[in-house]
């Protein structure tokens, strides 16, 4: 409705006669500046993607997906170990984070509601959501790497999980709150215990939104570098089956290779950067589409 | 869709209710939920504890001087946080100076000027800026942005301001390599746009349209509506959004590590390389032993403290954006 109003304002004839000139100029200036700023924002994304395509696409070959990362000074090689390592670490993070995040979000929306404890947890969760990820890396270093005596994929997975949990908690709670109370009351009226009402009614009704939360969390942790630097580190070889010791992963591989003096390392870094960014952007877009289809927002 | 599945659910549910294990499961489920929620608190407590525990030896060794000393000498085991603190604050400040106008402009465009069909694509593009991994921003900053920045900004500006008082110091590049505090600030400003812009957009969207319509009704231009109705209405919430962006900028690691130059000394020029707390930790942590490790932990402790205060303020100022 207000856009219609705004349209009639904009379509008014060059309004010197009706509006003071300075007011008209200020208005037009705002419009131009805001449009320009939006274009700048979009241009940055476009520029980054263009850079990745230009630099990365040449390096994409079958070897990239089948060979392990090359040692210093050797030629060729690929990033197969880093790709698989990243998948494993991300998967590990999500597997740990999803039950915790969903249950905690459920507590906030269904049990705690506006109790003091729930308010505090909500507050803390919002802070963790924006806390610097490098600090989470330091925390897990103290928690796991030092006691266990070395870097490990498990520590990397836990660090990623800690970053993913707040995202899942937040979306789960938001989505559960959108489920109408009458649905729950209907379930309760049939004599269903609270857990049944939550699992079979609330979760079911909010399913799409909750899946979105998990997807967004996956997108968030898939590209995290800082927390892995001190936990999973990196490795030029296939990792141990028990995930002890350094585990190769894309972000840290990119960090180390991009700044290296070796031509083939830098090429692999660009290929990895292209792969990881496109996957994450695709994941984010899918998550958004999923949410839109369900028309919750 | 909800109504349909509801019937199915209810019929299935009535059969499951009769199972005798339900009361136990019900209690278990409740405790599991509460336990998970408490785990969130535990993580924050753990982070605080780990930082203090890890950084304690450095604080004990150097006392308050740890914060004010600008010496960071690994060979002599002398550590001070001042250079990194200044670097962190100045990059974050630059990020805000550039990022806030951009973000507000984008939020105003999305809510006031954008044709309805374009809203979703534009909003998605801006939000995707947050999805790009920080290491990619770093690569873009170092390999694409920095050379251009050196050639077209640093060199000409330096030659103009050379010898001038104050500006001649702040804007003079001794070695115009493109990396430095200002470059880091600019990259950070792009990275915080999605956070500030999308929250500001939500805030502006929540302002009742009646207010806007009445302003338009008495003949206000869009600028006047924004200036006199929307911004005052949004008020402190926008400051909250900015604080959230500040929190991000303070703790951002990888992108900054790529473009700040990782210098250990204090410089008067924002074109010169510097370092931030996060970049210092990222650079040195893996090779650090003994007191250096503690000093880096102590840096982390300071970073945590600063971001914690900023984020708490942000959270208090943004009356939680309601999704319902």
XYZ file of C-alpha atoms in Angstrom:
621
model
C 0.000 0.000 0.000
C 2.716 2.409 0.923
C 4.609 1.487 -2.220
C 1.628 2.714 -4.230
C 1.736 5.954 -2.334
C 5.428 6.205 -2.836
C 4.926 5.591 -6.544
C 2.571 8.544 -6.933
C 5.166 10.665 -5.179
C 7.868 9.520 -7.532
C 5.757 9.912 -10.657
C 4.760 13.467 -9.929
C 5.983 15.790 -12.687
C 9.337 17.522 -12.115
C 8.040 19.128 -9.024
C 9.782 22.467 -8.820
C 6.417 24.151 -8.575
C 5.024 21.922 -5.875
C 8.095 21.070 -3.817
C 10.895 23.416 -2.892
C 13.903 22.704 -5.070
C 16.245 21.906 -2.163
C 13.781 19.330 -0.856
C 13.517 17.749 -4.275
C 17.287 17.576 -4.627
C 17.736 16.065 -1.162
C 15.147 13.447 -2.010
C 16.739 12.568 -5.337
C 20.180 12.496 -3.744
C 18.994 9.967 -1.176
C 17.564 7.804 -3.913
C 20.739 7.926 -5.994
C 23.030 7.307 -3.032
C 21.018 4.378 -1.698
C 20.859 2.783 -5.137
C 24.562 3.340 -5.622
C 25.405 1.768 -2.238
C 23.288 -1.272 -3.067
C 25.102 -1.589 -6.388
C 28.433 -1.427 -4.560
C 27.340 -4.232 -2.242
C 26.231 -6.371 -5.164
C 29.366 -5.497 -7.121
C 31.607 -6.775 -4.325
C 29.898 -10.162 -4.428
C 30.042 -10.203 -8.220
C 33.699 -9.194 -8.248
C 34.645 -11.932 -5.779
C 32.788 -14.576 -7.768
C 34.336 -13.357 -11.008
C 37.799 -13.497 -9.447
C 37.207 -17.062 -8.254
C 35.963 -18.156 -11.672
C 38.829 -16.514 -13.554
C 41.552 -17.787 -11.238
C 40.040 -21.091 -10.191
C 38.475 -22.592 -13.258
C 41.800 -23.124 -15.023
C 43.050 -25.193 -12.115
C 40.081 -27.538 -12.093
C 41.070 -30.890 -13.507
C 40.448 -34.524 -12.711
C 43.693 -34.542 -10.707
C 42.289 -31.947 -8.331
C 39.652 -34.415 -7.182
C 41.786 -37.563 -7.181
C 45.311 -36.597 -6.061
C 46.400 -35.594 -2.581
C 47.990 -32.255 -1.835
C 51.567 -32.082 -3.151
C 54.577 -31.591 -0.924
C 56.757 -28.504 -1.158
C 58.503 -28.272 -4.494
C 56.788 -31.240 -6.126
C 54.636 -30.714 -9.185
C 50.989 -31.443 -9.880
C 48.852 -32.881 -7.130
C 45.264 -32.288 -6.121
C 43.145 -31.544 -3.117
C 41.240 -34.794 -2.722
C 42.364 -35.245 0.890
C 41.368 -31.692 1.774
C 37.950 -32.082 0.125
C 37.197 -35.331 1.952
C 38.653 -33.947 5.170
C 36.441 -30.871 4.971
C 33.386 -33.014 4.308
C 34.194 -35.199 7.305
C 34.865 -32.269 9.654
C 31.734 -30.430 8.559
C 29.673 -33.601 8.845
C 31.118 -34.281 12.278
C 30.321 -30.722 13.383
C 26.742 -30.932 12.146
C 26.131 -34.395 13.587
C 27.213 -33.175 17.009
C 25.489 -29.799 16.753
C 22.103 -30.799 15.348
C 20.679 -32.795 18.289
C 22.052 -30.313 20.824
C 20.880 -27.285 18.870
C 17.439 -28.682 18.114
C 16.842 -29.795 21.699
C 18.082 -26.496 23.128
C 15.902 -24.552 20.680
C 12.998 -26.797 21.650
C 13.624 -26.060 25.303
C 13.529 -22.309 24.665
C 10.371 -22.421 22.556
C 8.373 -25.158 24.291
C 9.498 -25.473 27.919
C 11.419 -22.401 29.004
C 9.457 -19.798 27.029
C 9.834 -16.514 28.924
C 11.253 -17.909 32.164
C 14.377 -16.288 33.596
C 16.579 -19.243 32.675
C 15.308 -19.289 29.108
C 15.930 -15.550 28.773
C 19.509 -15.964 29.967
C 20.148 -18.880 27.609
C 18.654 -16.940 24.706
C 20.892 -13.979 25.528
C 24.013 -16.120 25.770
C 23.121 -17.938 22.573
C 22.833 -14.648 20.700
C 26.276 -13.683 21.947
C 27.800 -17.012 20.928
C 26.178 -16.541 17.522
C 28.372 -13.517 16.905
C 31.424 -14.439 18.994
C 34.753 -14.435 17.118
C 35.337 -17.933 15.793
C 39.051 -17.766 16.530
C 38.252 -17.714 20.246
C 36.277 -20.913 19.836
C 39.395 -22.380 18.230
C 41.462 -21.346 21.261
C 38.847 -22.780 23.613
C 38.823 -26.171 21.884
C 42.613 -26.123 21.789
C 42.617 -25.864 25.576
C 39.725 -28.299 25.924
C 40.854 -31.065 23.606
C 44.130 -30.506 21.760
C 46.252 -29.923 24.855
C 44.789 -32.740 26.980
C 44.819 -35.192 24.062
C 48.372 -34.265 23.226
C 47.943 -33.179 19.628
C 45.793 -31.894 16.824
C 42.912 -34.098 15.763
C 39.910 -34.171 13.500
C 37.744 -34.673 16.571
C 38.845 -31.336 18.000
C 38.110 -29.719 14.620
C 34.659 -31.260 14.560
C 33.885 -30.065 18.076
C 35.086 -26.537 17.258
C 32.811 -26.446 14.222
C 29.942 -27.873 16.267
C 30.297 -25.075 18.810
C 29.949 -22.572 15.982
C 26.966 -24.397 14.480
C 24.949 -24.890 17.684
C 23.879 -21.248 18.200
C 22.686 -21.016 14.578
C 20.557 -24.134 14.981
C 19.236 -23.076 18.398
C 18.140 -19.725 17.057
C 16.391 -20.981 13.924
C 14.782 -23.922 15.723
C 13.332 -21.634 18.358
C 12.150 -19.065 15.826
C 10.501 -21.725 13.700
C 8.821 -23.494 16.626
C 7.402 -20.195 17.789
C 5.636 -19.829 14.461
C 3.674 -23.027 15.070
C 0.203 -21.972 16.245
C -0.544 -22.821 19.869
C -3.892 -24.297 18.873
C -2.100 -27.240 17.234
C -0.349 -28.047 20.492
C -3.570 -27.633 22.447
C -5.317 -30.034 20.088
C -2.619 -32.619 20.777
C -2.697 -32.037 24.511
C -6.484 -32.320 24.509
C -6.143 -35.838 23.135
C -4.075 -36.704 26.174
C -0.708 -36.730 24.454
C 2.244 -36.078 26.754
C 4.281 -32.959 26.064
C 7.129 -34.822 24.366
C 4.699 -36.399 21.911
C 3.074 -33.059 21.199
C 6.476 -31.519 20.508
C 7.879 -34.334 18.387
C 4.785 -35.212 16.414
C 3.159 -31.804 16.088
C 5.540 -28.897 16.684
C 8.598 -30.430 15.028
C 6.539 -31.700 12.135
C 4.925 -28.338 11.498
C 8.263 -26.500 11.744
C 10.258 -29.131 9.877
C 11.178 -27.060 6.816
C 12.375 -24.162 8.926
C 14.425 -26.423 11.155
C 16.069 -28.106 8.169
C 16.887 -24.618 6.892
C 18.585 -23.865 10.172
C 20.761 -26.953 9.867
C 21.624 -26.103 6.248
C 22.549 -22.539 7.191
C 24.697 -23.858 10.006
C 26.414 -26.206 7.559
C 27.091 -23.300 5.221
C 28.444 -21.298 8.127
C 30.928 -23.894 9.335
C 31.992 -25.280 5.954
C 34.127 -22.218 5.258
C 35.445 -21.566 8.763
C 39.218 -21.399 8.872
C 40.268 -19.779 12.127
C 38.900 -22.441 14.506
C 40.426 -25.271 12.469
C 43.865 -23.688 12.525
C 44.359 -24.690 16.160
C 42.344 -27.906 16.183
C 42.433 -29.976 12.991
C 45.318 -27.998 11.505
C 46.111 -29.458 8.088
C 47.965 -32.327 6.540
C 49.461 -33.013 3.155
C 48.436 -36.645 3.254
C 45.370 -38.744 3.824
C 44.460 -38.540 7.470
C 44.597 -41.388 9.943
C 41.480 -43.512 10.124
C 41.003 -42.547 13.775
C 41.163 -38.838 12.863
C 44.066 -38.281 15.276
C 46.778 -35.944 14.118
C 46.288 -33.189 11.564
C 43.360 -33.649 9.205
C 43.541 -32.018 5.791
C 40.741 -29.544 5.164
C 39.954 -27.022 2.477
C 40.004 -23.720 4.393
C 43.374 -24.236 6.075
C 44.777 -25.763 2.868
C 43.693 -22.629 0.979
C 45.239 -20.404 3.660
C 48.585 -22.188 3.535
C 48.722 -22.689 -0.231
C 47.492 -19.237 -1.290
C 50.371 -17.571 0.530
C 52.985 -20.087 -0.610
C 55.734 -19.440 -3.149
C 54.870 -22.517 -5.252
C 52.917 -21.982 -8.441
C 51.061 -25.316 -8.288
C 50.109 -24.755 -4.647
C 48.590 -21.392 -5.450
C 46.680 -22.877 -8.363
C 45.261 -25.556 -6.078
C 44.328 -22.885 -3.538
C 42.315 -21.059 -6.191
C 40.616 -24.270 -7.315
C 39.770 -25.054 -3.693
C 38.506 -21.516 -3.128
C 36.204 -21.789 -6.141
C 34.841 -25.164 -5.040
C 34.246 -24.164 -1.426
C 32.642 -20.804 -2.214
C 30.290 -22.152 -4.871
C 29.233 -25.020 -2.587
C 28.543 -22.688 0.324
C 26.661 -20.146 -1.779
C 24.590 -22.945 -3.345
C 23.813 -24.328 0.111
C 22.744 -20.892 1.374
C 20.505 -20.297 -1.634
C 18.885 -23.744 -1.309
C 18.272 -23.096 2.385
C 16.558 -19.808 1.567
C 14.437 -21.317 -1.196
C 13.344 -24.074 1.150
C 12.204 -21.518 3.661
C 10.349 -19.492 1.061
C 8.528 -22.543 -0.290
C 7.195 -23.187 3.135
C 6.057 -19.580 3.437
C 6.958 -19.254 7.079
C 8.692 -15.973 6.655
C -0.280 -28.577 4.401
C -0.110 -28.227 8.134
C -3.803 -28.968 8.551
C -3.607 -32.118 6.422
C -0.664 -33.628 8.209
C -2.266 -32.735 11.501
C -5.030 -35.279 10.967
C -2.508 -37.971 10.256
C -0.501 -36.974 13.270
C -3.454 -37.062 15.608
C -4.541 -40.531 14.508
C -1.037 -41.869 14.845
C -0.553 -40.090 18.115
C -3.571 -41.563 19.862
C -2.179 -45.024 19.282
C 1.255 -44.147 20.577
C -0.129 -42.531 23.703
C -1.239 -45.916 24.952
C 2.308 -47.203 25.047
C 3.347 -47.489 28.666
C 6.907 -46.186 28.168
C 5.602 -42.677 27.496
C 5.917 -41.077 30.957
C 9.580 -42.047 31.186
C 10.328 -40.858 27.711
C 8.487 -37.644 28.395
C 10.681 -36.910 31.385
C 13.814 -37.936 29.537
C 12.960 -35.667 26.627
C 12.388 -32.753 28.938
C 15.718 -33.273 30.686
C 17.548 -33.711 27.394
C 16.142 -30.387 26.173
C 17.073 -28.611 29.361
C 20.509 -30.232 29.329
C 21.186 -29.106 25.766
C 20.087 -25.603 26.599
C 22.362 -25.533 29.632
C 25.203 -26.733 27.423
C 24.988 -23.384 25.619
C 25.685 -21.631 28.921
C 28.467 -24.078 29.643
C 30.201 -23.297 26.350
C 30.301 -19.586 27.109
C 31.555 -20.274 30.616
C 34.131 -22.635 29.118
C 35.390 -20.007 26.686
C 35.751 -17.451 29.475
C 37.453 -20.004 31.707
C 39.846 -21.219 29.024
C 40.881 -17.685 28.084
C 41.534 -16.626 31.664
C 43.280 -19.896 32.550
C 45.438 -19.789 29.417
C 46.261 -16.106 29.630
C 46.826 -15.944 33.382
C 50.621 -16.555 33.350
C 51.069 -13.652 30.923
C 48.892 -11.320 32.970
C 50.771 -12.333 36.113
C 54.157 -11.831 34.478
C 53.498 -8.452 32.903
C 50.643 -7.138 35.005
C 48.763 -4.149 33.677
C 51.774 -3.404 31.497
C 50.693 -6.225 29.219
C 47.966 -3.982 27.868
C 49.983 -0.780 27.592
C 53.295 -2.178 26.360
C 53.897 -2.149 22.630
C 56.825 -4.550 22.765
C 56.237 -7.973 21.240
C 59.579 -9.695 21.225
C 59.577 -13.465 20.971
C 63.352 -13.785 21.397
C 63.403 -11.880 24.679
C 60.057 -13.293 25.807
C 58.618 -9.814 26.275
C 55.002 -9.360 25.307
C 52.661 -6.400 25.208
C 49.256 -6.118 23.613
C 49.128 -2.430 22.731
C 49.989 -2.683 19.021
C 47.427 -5.421 18.468
C 44.775 -3.590 20.477
C 45.301 -0.381 18.503
C 45.227 -2.364 15.247
C 42.014 -4.126 16.239
C 40.268 -0.918 17.249
C 41.440 1.117 14.263
C 40.506 -1.493 11.655
C 37.105 -1.925 13.300
C 36.601 1.823 13.403
C 37.482 2.195 9.716
C 35.133 -0.689 8.952
C 32.306 1.135 10.717
C 33.022 4.505 9.095
C 32.751 2.923 5.645
C 30.402 0.043 6.357
C 27.660 1.831 8.292
C 26.663 4.350 5.583
C 26.775 1.589 2.972
C 24.632 -0.701 5.124
C 22.091 1.973 6.003
C 21.876 3.011 2.347
C 21.230 -0.582 1.338
C 18.592 -1.020 4.056
C 16.850 2.196 2.979
C 17.016 1.144 -0.674
C 15.490 -2.243 0.160
C 12.654 -0.812 2.226
C 11.899 2.454 0.396
C 13.056 2.474 -3.197
C 13.338 -1.116 -4.334
C 10.584 -2.294 -6.694
C 8.787 -5.255 -5.064
C 9.931 -7.803 -7.650
C 13.552 -6.878 -7.073
C 13.409 -6.994 -3.272
C 14.073 -10.674 -2.779
C 16.969 -11.004 -5.249
C 18.708 -7.911 -3.899
C 18.203 -8.965 -0.284
C 19.569 -12.422 -1.118
C 22.646 -10.994 -2.831
C 23.394 -8.805 0.192
C 22.867 -11.705 2.592
C 25.144 -13.914 0.494
C 27.956 -11.485 1.268
C 27.820 -13.040 4.726
C 28.033 -16.557 3.330
C 31.308 -15.990 1.483
C 34.028 -17.516 3.697
C 36.302 -14.998 5.324
C 39.383 -16.568 3.762
C 37.953 -15.767 0.313
C 37.627 -12.106 1.320
C 41.257 -12.347 2.333
C 42.332 -13.693 -1.046
C 40.280 -11.076 -2.857
C 41.737 -8.374 -0.640
C 45.326 -9.495 -1.078
C 45.425 -10.528 -4.729
C 42.841 -8.258 -6.352
C 42.014 -5.294 -4.146
C 45.420 -4.497 -2.638
C 47.346 -4.049 -5.932
C 44.636 -1.752 -7.297
C 44.464 0.089 -3.996
C 48.227 0.623 -3.999
C 48.309 1.857 -7.550
C 45.262 4.115 -7.627
C 44.915 5.293 -4.018
C 48.105 4.869 -1.997
C 50.588 6.201 -4.538
C 48.639 9.286 -5.656
C 47.440 10.156 -2.139
C 50.907 9.719 -0.652
C 52.480 12.004 -3.233
C 49.856 14.683 -2.627
C 49.977 14.685 1.164
C 53.725 14.190 1.536
C 55.164 16.772 3.891
C 51.807 18.080 5.058
C 51.227 18.217 8.814
C 49.037 15.434 10.294
C 47.522 14.210 6.992
C 51.072 13.769 5.771
C 51.570 11.228 8.513
C 48.198 9.501 8.570
C 47.862 9.086 4.824
C 51.464 8.525 3.827
C 52.542 5.107 2.574
C 56.238 4.434 3.023
C 55.987 1.321 0.907
C 52.800 1.432 -1.138
C 52.171 -2.335 -1.234
C 48.425 -2.084 -0.866
C 48.281 -4.048 2.372
C 47.805 -2.255 5.664
C 45.383 -1.067 8.282
C 43.153 0.877 5.885
C 42.918 -2.029 3.429
C 41.924 -4.348 6.280
C 39.311 -1.815 7.403
C 37.852 -1.577 3.895
C 37.625 -5.356 3.479
C 36.028 -5.585 6.930
C 33.496 -2.921 5.980
C 32.255 -5.125 3.128
C 32.107 -8.107 5.445
C 29.917 -6.399 8.043
C 27.462 -4.949 5.488
C 25.161 -7.989 5.414
C 24.839 -8.062 9.211
C 24.042 -4.374 9.685
C 21.950 -4.051 6.513
C 19.674 -7.026 7.096
C 18.935 -6.154 10.723
C 18.328 -2.503 9.848
C 16.009 -3.618 7.058
C 14.033 -5.776 9.493
C 13.821 -2.876 11.916
C 12.610 -0.460 9.235
C 10.089 -3.026 8.005
C 8.614 -3.296 11.481
C 7.766 0.379 11.750
C 3.995 0.648 11.278
C 3.177 1.839 7.754
C 0.620 4.247 9.213
C 3.493 6.424 10.397
C 5.071 6.528 6.967
C 1.778 7.034 5.202
C 0.800 9.942 7.395
C 4.147 11.602 6.719
C 3.724 11.117 2.985
C 0.150 12.330 3.403
C 1.244 15.732 4.648
C 3.556 16.039 1.651
C 6.911 14.757 2.930
C 9.496 13.590 0.449
C 11.085 10.164 0.922
C 14.196 11.798 2.372
C 12.083 13.635 4.925
C 10.191 10.476 5.805
C 13.455 8.613 6.315
C 15.084 11.442 8.221
C 12.197 12.505 10.432
C 10.048 9.404 10.817
C 11.903 6.165 10.127
C 15.302 6.847 11.684
C 13.919 8.348 14.907
C 11.466 5.468 15.179
C 14.169 2.856 14.645
C 16.414 4.770 17.032
C 18.646 2.718 19.272
C 17.872 -0.509 17.452
C 20.019 0.699 14.564
C 22.829 1.437 16.985
C 22.386 -2.134 18.178
C 22.744 -3.367 14.613
C 25.902 -1.295 14.233
C 27.291 -2.756 17.456
C 26.677 -6.222 16.091
C 28.674 -5.273 13.001
C 31.382 -3.890 15.268
C 31.495 -7.201 17.133
C 32.072 -8.974 13.840
C 34.747 -6.549 12.741
C 36.677 -6.839 16.001
C 36.946 -10.607 15.887
C 37.342 -11.209 12.170
C 40.483 -13.215 11.610
C 41.373 -14.705 8.261
C 40.520 -11.819 5.954
C 42.449 -9.410 8.148
C 45.422 -11.762 8.426
C 45.712 -11.720 4.633
C 45.623 -7.976 4.118
C 46.910 -6.211 7.217
C 50.571 -6.961 6.622
C 51.200 -8.394 10.096
C 53.668 -5.777 11.238
C 54.680 -5.639 14.849
C 55.213 -1.941 15.281
C 52.965 1.019 15.768
C 52.686 3.440 12.878
C 50.982 6.779 12.531
C 49.822 6.000 9.010
C 46.732 3.967 8.183
C 48.439 2.945 4.938
C 51.117 1.099 6.893
C 50.927 -2.567 7.862
C 49.816 -3.414 11.372
C 48.255 -6.335 13.157
C 45.110 -7.099 15.104
C 44.610 -9.365 18.072
C 42.975 -12.014 15.909
C 45.615 -11.847 13.166
C 48.419 -12.070 15.714
C 46.880 -15.189 17.237
C 46.293 -16.766 13.822
C 49.867 -16.065 12.762
C 51.791 -17.138 15.817
C 49.698 -19.617 17.748
C 50.812 -22.814 16.035
C 54.490 -22.118 16.581
C 54.124 -20.608 20.023
C 55.431 -22.257 23.160
C 55.692 -21.270 26.797
C 55.005 -17.693 27.718
C 54.292 -16.708 24.112
C 51.381 -19.153 24.109
C 50.093 -17.605 27.328
C 50.516 -14.122 25.911
C 48.469 -15.087 22.853
C 45.810 -16.550 25.136
C 45.859 -13.307 27.100
C 45.310 -11.453 23.801
C 42.356 -13.751 23.188
C 41.094 -12.894 26.654
C 41.199 -9.176 25.866
C 39.478 -9.747 22.507
C 36.802 -11.778 24.237
C 36.228 -9.087 26.814
C 35.892 -6.332 24.223
C 33.614 -8.260 21.858
C 31.579 -9.533 24.787
C 30.822 -6.004 25.972
C 30.030 -4.869 22.435
C 27.764 -7.837 21.744
C 25.941 -7.488 25.065
C 25.260 -3.836 24.240
C 24.110 -4.835 20.756
C 21.764 -7.435 22.162
C 20.321 -5.008 24.686
C 19.795 -2.299 22.091
C 18.125 -4.469 19.482
C 14.843 -5.417 20.992
C 15.037 -8.872 19.498
C 13.731 -8.739 15.941
C 10.506 -10.645 15.995
C 9.928 -13.177 13.284
C 6.298 -13.803 14.084
